Structures are given as C-alpha cells and as structure tokens.
Amino acid sequence: LFLIFTSPTMSESTLLLLYLLTTASKSFDSHVKSRTDLDKIVRPILRCIYAATSRSPPPSSPLLSRGRGQLYACVIMLLQWSSEYGFCTDLFARTFLPEVPWYRERRLRGASGGGLLVLVAARLVTMNLNRMNDGYLLGNTLAVVSNVRHHVRNLEE
C-alpha cells in the first residue's frame, strides 16, 4: 500500500486516501512514520503544493489547481510527519535529489529533500500572504517550517 503513494504525480483520490489512512488508522500512520524512505511520499506532496502555488499550474498536474481541501491535506500530513525527529534528520541529511525537473524557478541539482521542503513552504507562505489570506493554512505551513528548523543543513542559495 505504501508504494501506491510514491507515484511522482499523485491523483486527488490517492492523496485523499493517504490523508484518510494517516489520520484515521494509528497502525498505518505508525508504519509510515517508521519508514526510512518516507521522502518517497513527501516528494509527490511537495510537487502538489508547488503546482498549487504556481500562477498557472502545468497541465500534467491537475491536482490542487482548484480546491483548498487538498492543499490543507498536504500541509497537515507534512505537519504530522515533520514533528518526528527521524523524518527531519533523514530529509536533510540522507535524502538528496539528483534533479527536480518540475521546479521551474531555478535548476535544483543535488538539493536535499529538506531544502526542497523549505523552498516549497516559502512559496506557499508567499502565495498565502499575497493571494489567499488563509490564517489556518499559514499557521500550519509555518508550523512545518518551525518543526524542521533545528535540522536545516546546506540549503540551496
């Protein structure tokens, strides 16, 4: 079941199933948090958030181009996982991405998973302040950044 959620382009129904399983099933949530390859699920979630924060989402990423519900689900899952010490250390120390082709602002090579999380969170905060003015989303996004703050290493320029 875990491997279903590692698809690079996560559909809306897959994302909502992941959210439901992590919030409703303690055993599934514990299993996911105990995995050393949790970054495989985090990357599609970050891509979904990135697509939602783009002024014109790419046609290949229909997820999150319309509703805030999926965006809330993504941020809440990141908030839950970022409260785990192992998740944060793995994301910054062990997870390095050779390339992030969907990130259009600059070329990211060899970036850490944590660095990508911080970049996408900063985009979400900026979009929220400029366009959405959603205090709930802003608070949860800043909580994710706060959770990972002690683990930040070697951020991209």
mmCIF file of C-alpha atoms in Angstrom:
data_model
loop_
_atom_site.group_PDB
_atom_site.id
_atom_site.type_symbol
_atom_site.label_atom_id
_atom_site.label_comp_id
_atom_site.label_asym_id
_atom_site.label_seq_id
_atom_site.Cartn_x
_atom_site.Cartn_y
_atom_site.Cartn_z
ATOM 1 C CA LEU A 1 0.000 0.000 0.000
ATOM 2 C CA PHE A 2 2.881 2.340 0.784
ATOM 3 C CA LEU A 3 4.203 2.054 -2.787
ATOM 4 C CA ILE A 4 0.911 3.306 -4.245
ATOM 5 C CA PHE A 5 1.562 6.681 -2.644
ATOM 6 C CA THR A 6 5.056 7.071 -4.128
ATOM 7 C CA SER A 7 3.883 7.873 -7.659
ATOM 8 C CA PRO A 8 5.518 11.100 -8.930
ATOM 9 C CA THR A 9 2.126 12.512 -9.902
ATOM 10 C CA MET A 10 -0.375 11.799 -7.176
ATOM 11 C CA SER A 11 -4.050 11.946 -8.101
ATOM 12 C CA GLU A 12 -6.570 13.737 -5.932
ATOM 13 C CA SER A 13 -8.188 10.490 -4.826
ATOM 14 C CA THR A 14 -4.809 8.941 -3.928
ATOM 15 C CA LEU A 15 -3.870 11.995 -1.892
ATOM 16 C CA LEU A 16 -7.158 11.938 -0.012
ATOM 17 C CA LEU A 17 -6.808 8.196 0.646
ATOM 18 C CA LEU A 18 -3.333 8.784 2.072
ATOM 19 C CA TYR A 19 -4.690 11.574 4.268
ATOM 20 C CA LEU A 20 -7.560 9.378 5.462
ATOM 21 C CA LEU A 21 -5.281 6.450 6.266
ATOM 22 C CA THR A 22 -2.712 8.557 8.129
ATOM 23 C CA THR A 23 -5.323 10.365 10.199
ATOM 24 C CA ALA A 24 -7.770 7.504 10.836
ATOM 25 C CA SER A 25 -5.508 4.479 11.242
ATOM 26 C CA LYS A 26 -2.904 4.636 14.004
ATOM 27 C CA SER A 27 -1.227 1.456 12.779
ATOM 28 C CA PHE A 28 -0.858 2.772 9.209
ATOM 29 C CA ASP A 29 0.370 6.135 10.483
ATOM 30 C CA SER A 30 2.941 4.405 12.721
ATOM 31 C CA HIS A 31 4.083 2.261 9.805
ATOM 32 C CA VAL A 32 4.504 5.275 7.536
ATOM 33 C CA LYS A 33 6.400 7.248 10.194
ATOM 34 C CA SER A 34 8.721 4.315 10.862
ATOM 35 C CA ARG A 35 9.788 4.048 7.207
ATOM 36 C CA THR A 36 13.232 5.301 6.305
ATOM 37 C CA ASP A 37 12.038 6.145 2.791
ATOM 38 C CA LEU A 38 9.199 8.483 3.752
ATOM 39 C CA ASP A 39 10.709 11.034 1.374
ATOM 40 C CA LYS A 40 9.229 8.967 -1.479
ATOM 41 C CA ILE A 41 5.785 10.116 -0.365
ATOM 42 C CA VAL A 42 6.896 13.625 0.523
ATOM 43 C CA ARG A 43 8.174 14.419 -2.987
ATOM 44 C CA PRO A 44 4.761 13.991 -4.696
ATOM 45 C CA ILE A 45 3.142 16.017 -1.909
ATOM 46 C CA LEU A 46 5.665 18.828 -2.375
ATOM 47 C CA ARG A 47 5.023 18.692 -6.116
ATOM 48 C CA CYS A 48 1.287 19.052 -5.465
ATOM 49 C CA ILE A 49 1.871 22.080 -3.244
ATOM 50 C CA TYR A 50 4.226 23.561 -5.844
ATOM 51 C CA ALA A 51 1.576 23.120 -8.540
ATOM 52 C CA ALA A 52 -0.988 24.802 -6.305
ATOM 53 C CA THR A 53 1.288 27.787 -5.713
ATOM 54 C CA SER A 54 2.009 28.306 -9.414
ATOM 55 C CA ARG A 55 0.055 31.037 -11.104
ATOM 56 C CA SER A 56 -0.681 28.648 -13.952
ATOM 57 C CA PRO A 57 -0.251 25.012 -12.898
ATOM 58 C CA PRO A 58 1.206 22.755 -15.573
ATOM 59 C CA PRO A 59 -1.425 20.746 -17.473
ATOM 60 C CA SER A 60 0.145 17.482 -16.307
ATOM 61 C CA SER A 61 -0.580 18.412 -12.665
ATOM 62 C CA PRO A 62 -4.347 18.846 -12.373
ATOM 63 C CA LEU A 63 -4.216 18.183 -8.632
ATOM 64 C CA LEU A 64 -4.757 21.222 -6.458
ATOM 65 C CA SER A 65 -5.464 23.589 -9.313
ATOM 66 C CA ARG A 66 -8.952 24.174 -7.910
ATOM 67 C CA GLY A 67 -9.604 23.472 -4.230
ATOM 68 C CA ARG A 68 -8.010 24.258 -0.935
ATOM 69 C CA GLY A 69 -9.061 20.978 0.679
ATOM 70 C CA GLN A 70 -6.280 19.017 -0.956
ATOM 71 C CA LEU A 71 -3.798 21.742 -0.092
ATOM 72 C CA TYR A 72 -4.868 21.528 3.557
ATOM 73 C CA ALA A 73 -4.449 17.745 3.465
ATOM 74 C CA CYS A 74 -0.904 18.072 2.086
ATOM 75 C CA VAL A 75 0.147 20.595 4.706
ATOM 76 C CA ILE A 76 -1.439 18.640 7.566
ATOM 77 C CA MET A 77 0.398 15.468 6.549
ATOM 78 C CA LEU A 78 3.686 17.390 6.364
ATOM 79 C CA LEU A 79 2.927 18.865 9.781
ATOM 80 C CA GLN A 80 2.349 15.413 11.292
ATOM 81 C CA TRP A 81 5.498 13.937 9.769
ATOM 82 C CA SER A 82 7.712 16.946 10.492
ATOM 83 C CA SER A 83 7.054 16.505 14.211
ATOM 84 C CA GLU A 84 9.034 13.235 14.013
ATOM 85 C CA TYR A 85 12.758 13.644 14.722
ATOM 86 C CA GLY A 86 13.797 10.847 12.350
ATOM 87 C CA PHE A 87 11.816 12.313 9.479
ATOM 88 C CA CYS A 88 13.535 15.682 9.778
ATOM 89 C CA THR A 89 17.055 14.311 10.083
ATOM 90 C CA ASP A 90 16.540 11.917 7.165
ATOM 91 C CA LEU A 91 15.109 14.639 4.960
ATOM 92 C CA PHE A 92 18.095 16.962 5.449
ATOM 93 C CA ALA A 93 20.964 14.520 5.965
ATOM 94 C CA ARG A 94 20.184 11.452 3.860
ATOM 95 C CA THR A 95 17.771 12.460 1.116
ATOM 96 C CA PHE A 96 19.395 14.173 -1.851
ATOM 97 C CA LEU A 97 17.608 14.641 -5.128
ATOM 98 C CA PRO A 98 19.758 14.471 -8.257
ATOM 99 C CA GLU A 99 17.366 16.815 -10.048
ATOM 100 C CA VAL A 100 13.922 18.343 -9.549
ATOM 101 C CA PRO A 101 12.574 18.833 -13.094
ATOM 102 C CA TRP A 102 9.199 20.246 -12.053
ATOM 103 C CA TYR A 103 10.743 23.138 -10.095
ATOM 104 C CA ARG A 104 10.827 25.909 -12.710
ATOM 105 C CA GLU A 105 12.318 28.947 -10.941
ATOM 106 C CA ARG A 106 15.853 27.592 -10.923
ATOM 107 C CA ARG A 107 17.674 24.396 -11.625
ATOM 108 C CA LEU A 108 17.921 22.276 -8.490
ATOM 109 C CA ARG A 109 20.627 19.634 -8.542
ATOM 110 C CA GLY A 110 21.742 17.705 -5.514
ATOM 111 C CA ALA A 111 19.292 19.520 -3.264
ATOM 112 C CA SER A 112 18.290 17.853 -0.038
ATOM 113 C CA GLY A 113 14.702 16.798 0.459
ATOM 114 C CA GLY A 114 14.559 19.173 3.406
ATOM 115 C CA GLY A 115 15.833 22.036 1.270
ATOM 116 C CA LEU A 116 13.071 21.356 -1.230
ATOM 117 C CA LEU A 117 10.541 21.284 1.617
ATOM 118 C CA VAL A 118 11.727 24.710 2.824
ATOM 119 C CA LEU A 119 11.583 26.164 -0.723
ATOM 120 C CA VAL A 120 8.058 24.884 -1.331
ATOM 121 C CA ALA A 121 6.915 26.037 2.134
ATOM 122 C CA ALA A 122 8.312 29.524 1.432
ATOM 123 C CA ARG A 123 6.377 29.612 -1.864
ATOM 124 C CA LEU A 124 3.217 28.563 -0.060
ATOM 125 C CA VAL A 125 3.639 31.228 2.626
ATOM 126 C CA THR A 126 4.258 33.895 -0.043
ATOM 127 C CA MET A 127 1.236 32.834 -2.093
ATOM 128 C CA ASN A 128 -0.905 32.715 1.020
ATOM 129 C CA LEU A 129 0.101 36.215 2.082
ATOM 130 C CA ASN A 130 -0.302 37.658 -1.427
ATOM 131 C CA ARG A 131 -3.476 35.939 -2.644
ATOM 132 C CA MET A 132 -5.259 33.713 -0.145
ATOM 133 C CA ASN A 133 -5.041 35.335 3.295
ATOM 134 C CA ASP A 134 -5.833 31.996 4.924
ATOM 135 C CA GLY A 135 -4.720 32.064 8.560
ATOM 136 C CA TYR A 136 -5.225 28.322 9.073
ATOM 137 C CA LEU A 137 -3.031 27.385 6.124
ATOM 138 C CA LEU A 138 -0.430 29.992 7.060
ATOM 139 C CA GLY A 139 -0.250 28.762 10.654
ATOM 140 C CA ASN A 140 0.152 25.120 9.635
ATOM 141 C CA THR A 141 2.775 25.927 6.999
ATOM 142 C CA LEU A 142 4.806 27.963 9.480
ATOM 143 C CA ALA A 143 4.460 25.114 11.997
ATOM 144 C CA VAL A 144 6.038 22.736 9.461
ATOM 145 C CA VAL A 145 8.947 25.151 8.995
ATOM 146 C CA SER A 146 9.238 25.515 12.750
ATOM 147 C CA ASN A 147 9.370 21.739 13.190
ATOM 148 C CA VAL A 148 12.267 21.346 10.758
ATOM 149 C CA ARG A 149 14.215 24.454 11.806
ATOM 150 C CA HIS A 150 16.719 22.611 14.022
ATOM 151 C CA HIS A 151 17.591 20.158 11.254
ATOM 152 C CA VAL A 152 18.226 22.614 8.410
ATOM 153 C CA ARG A 153 21.585 21.994 6.738
ATOM 154 C CA ASN A 154 23.066 23.067 3.411
ATOM 155 C CA LEU A 155 20.113 24.928 1.930
ATOM 156 C CA GLU A 156 20.135 25.929 -1.706
ATOM 157 C CA GLU A 157 21.033 29.542 -2.483
#
